[in-house]
Amino acid sequence: SIATPRAAAAAPVTEEAVVRIAAAAPSRAVSHKQAIMRSMAEAKARAEEAKRAMRLATCFLTVRDLNQSTTPQSLRKVFAAIGDVKDVVLHRDPATKKPTGT
């Protein structure tokens, strides 16, 4: 699960995190300060990943006044040059089943 950026950034450095980091490197001594610094770096990385995930998950674009011959494939091709396209939805007239262009 992905935490929100605020929750990830606000996560306190816990003693458990320090012990976990210290235990992960048994071949060399890890000072308490080093363990805290690593834990803080991990929290920052989690916050950045959560921000990136939220930004990607919440990008929507509405395009109006399309030609009725526009297809989802043609829109996907045009906007793929800008970035990843997750979904393309063309509204259709219920009676004619043709795209409305709005």
mmCIF file of C-alpha atoms in Angstrom:
data_model
loop_
_atom_site.group_PDB
_atom_site.id
_atom_site.type_symbol
_atom_site.label_atom_id
_atom_site.label_comp_id
_atom_site.label_asym_id
_atom_site.label_seq_id
_atom_site.Cartn_x
_atom_site.Cartn_y
_atom_site.Cartn_z
ATOM 1 C CA SER A 1 0.000 0.000 0.000
ATOM 2 C CA ILE A 2 1.141 3.535 -0.685
ATOM 3 C CA ALA A 3 1.009 6.048 2.133
ATOM 4 C CA THR A 4 0.056 9.613 1.449
ATOM 5 C CA PRO A 5 3.014 12.000 1.225
ATOM 6 C CA ARG A 6 1.935 13.725 4.414
ATOM 7 C CA ALA A 7 1.672 10.461 6.350
ATOM 8 C CA ALA A 8 4.976 9.139 5.017
ATOM 9 C CA ALA A 9 6.798 12.365 5.769
ATOM 10 C CA ALA A 10 5.320 12.585 9.244
ATOM 11 C CA ALA A 11 6.323 9.025 10.210
ATOM 12 C CA PRO A 12 8.572 9.315 13.255
ATOM 13 C CA VAL A 13 11.933 7.590 13.431
ATOM 14 C CA THR A 14 11.156 4.709 15.737
ATOM 15 C CA GLU A 15 13.431 2.552 17.804
ATOM 16 C CA GLU A 16 12.182 -0.427 15.754
ATOM 17 C CA ALA A 17 13.442 1.214 12.565
ATOM 18 C CA VAL A 18 16.831 1.869 14.147
ATOM 19 C CA VAL A 19 17.107 -1.744 15.378
ATOM 20 C CA ARG A 20 15.996 -3.075 11.972
ATOM 21 C CA ILE A 21 18.658 -1.069 10.158
ATOM 22 C CA ALA A 22 21.337 -2.046 12.653
ATOM 23 C CA ALA A 23 20.385 -5.724 12.314
ATOM 24 C CA ALA A 24 20.492 -5.532 8.517
ATOM 25 C CA ALA A 25 24.253 -4.895 8.561
ATOM 26 C CA PRO A 26 25.649 -7.317 11.183
ATOM 27 C CA SER A 27 29.077 -7.503 9.543
ATOM 28 C CA ARG A 28 29.904 -3.946 10.496
ATOM 29 C CA ALA A 29 29.071 -1.790 13.431
ATOM 30 C CA VAL A 30 26.325 0.771 12.770
ATOM 31 C CA SER A 31 26.174 3.667 15.140
ATOM 32 C CA HIS A 32 22.888 4.887 16.531
ATOM 33 C CA LYS A 33 23.319 8.130 14.572
ATOM 34 C CA GLN A 34 23.944 6.239 11.302
ATOM 35 C CA ALA A 35 20.856 4.109 11.885
ATOM 36 C CA ILE A 36 18.723 7.193 12.523
ATOM 37 C CA MET A 37 20.074 8.891 9.393
ATOM 38 C CA ARG A 38 19.273 5.814 7.285
ATOM 39 C CA SER A 39 15.790 5.610 8.752
ATOM 40 C CA MET A 40 15.188 9.274 7.955
ATOM 41 C CA ALA A 41 16.463 8.749 4.390
ATOM 42 C CA GLU A 42 14.076 5.796 3.985
ATOM 43 C CA ALA A 43 11.157 7.908 5.240
ATOM 44 C CA LYS A 44 12.061 10.667 2.775
ATOM 45 C CA ALA A 45 12.278 8.165 -0.100
ATOM 46 C CA ARG A 46 8.851 6.733 0.832
ATOM 47 C CA ALA A 47 7.381 10.245 0.891
ATOM 48 C CA GLU A 48 8.820 11.049 -2.546
ATOM 49 C CA GLU A 49 7.476 7.787 -3.985
ATOM 50 C CA ALA A 50 4.037 8.501 -2.523
ATOM 51 C CA LYS A 51 4.049 12.011 -4.029
ATOM 52 C CA ARG A 52 5.023 10.608 -7.418
ATOM 53 C CA ALA A 53 2.320 7.920 -7.250
ATOM 54 C CA MET A 54 -0.353 10.462 -6.310
ATOM 55 C CA ARG A 55 0.695 12.786 -9.121
ATOM 56 C CA LEU A 56 0.519 9.947 -11.658
ATOM 57 C CA ALA A 57 -2.775 8.630 -10.324
ATOM 58 C CA THR A 58 -4.563 11.970 -10.433
ATOM 59 C CA CYS A 59 -3.769 13.318 -13.907
ATOM 60 C CA PHE A 60 -6.909 13.640 -16.011
ATOM 61 C CA LEU A 61 -7.446 15.504 -19.240
ATOM 62 C CA THR A 62 -10.729 16.460 -20.888
ATOM 63 C CA VAL A 63 -10.696 17.243 -24.605
ATOM 64 C CA ARG A 64 -13.801 18.785 -26.158
ATOM 65 C CA ASP A 65 -15.038 19.551 -29.668
ATOM 66 C CA LEU A 66 -13.563 16.422 -31.209
ATOM 67 C CA ASN A 67 -14.399 15.330 -34.720
ATOM 68 C CA GLN A 68 -16.965 12.525 -34.724
ATOM 69 C CA SER A 69 -14.496 10.294 -36.539
ATOM 70 C CA THR A 70 -12.032 10.489 -33.615
ATOM 71 C CA THR A 71 -11.183 7.080 -32.184
ATOM 72 C CA PRO A 72 -9.700 6.116 -28.820
ATOM 73 C CA GLN A 73 -6.645 4.804 -30.682
ATOM 74 C CA SER A 74 -6.052 8.123 -32.440
ATOM 75 C CA LEU A 75 -6.305 10.047 -29.150
ATOM 76 C CA ARG A 76 -4.000 7.577 -27.416
ATOM 77 C CA LYS A 77 -1.444 7.962 -30.234
ATOM 78 C CA VAL A 78 -1.492 11.766 -30.027
ATOM 79 C CA PHE A 79 -1.195 11.960 -26.237
ATOM 80 C CA ALA A 80 1.308 9.100 -25.913
ATOM 81 C CA ALA A 81 3.919 11.559 -27.147
ATOM 82 C CA ILE A 82 3.386 13.505 -23.913
ATOM 83 C CA GLY A 83 3.256 10.596 -21.465
ATOM 84 C CA ASP A 84 1.588 7.346 -20.502
ATOM 85 C CA VAL A 85 -2.109 7.154 -21.331
ATOM 86 C CA LYS A 86 -4.086 4.957 -18.949
ATOM 87 C CA ASP A 87 -7.628 5.311 -20.300
ATOM 88 C CA VAL A 88 -9.396 6.972 -23.213
ATOM 89 C CA VAL A 89 -13.149 7.482 -22.972
ATOM 90 C CA LEU A 90 -15.223 8.880 -25.808
ATOM 91 C CA HIS A 91 -18.781 9.840 -24.918
ATOM 92 C CA ARG A 92 -21.324 8.364 -27.333
ATOM 93 C CA ASP A 93 -24.831 9.372 -28.297
ATOM 94 C CA PRO A 94 -27.109 6.689 -26.814
ATOM 95 C CA ALA A 95 -29.362 6.628 -29.901
ATOM 96 C CA THR A 96 -26.722 6.552 -32.658
ATOM 97 C CA LYS A 97 -23.807 5.011 -30.705
ATOM 98 C CA LYS A 98 -21.518 7.502 -32.445
ATOM 99 C CA PRO A 99 -19.058 9.716 -30.545
ATOM 100 C CA THR A 100 -20.647 13.021 -29.554
ATOM 101 C CA GLY A 101 -17.400 14.988 -29.826
ATOM 102 C CA THR A 102 -17.863 16.531 -26.382
#
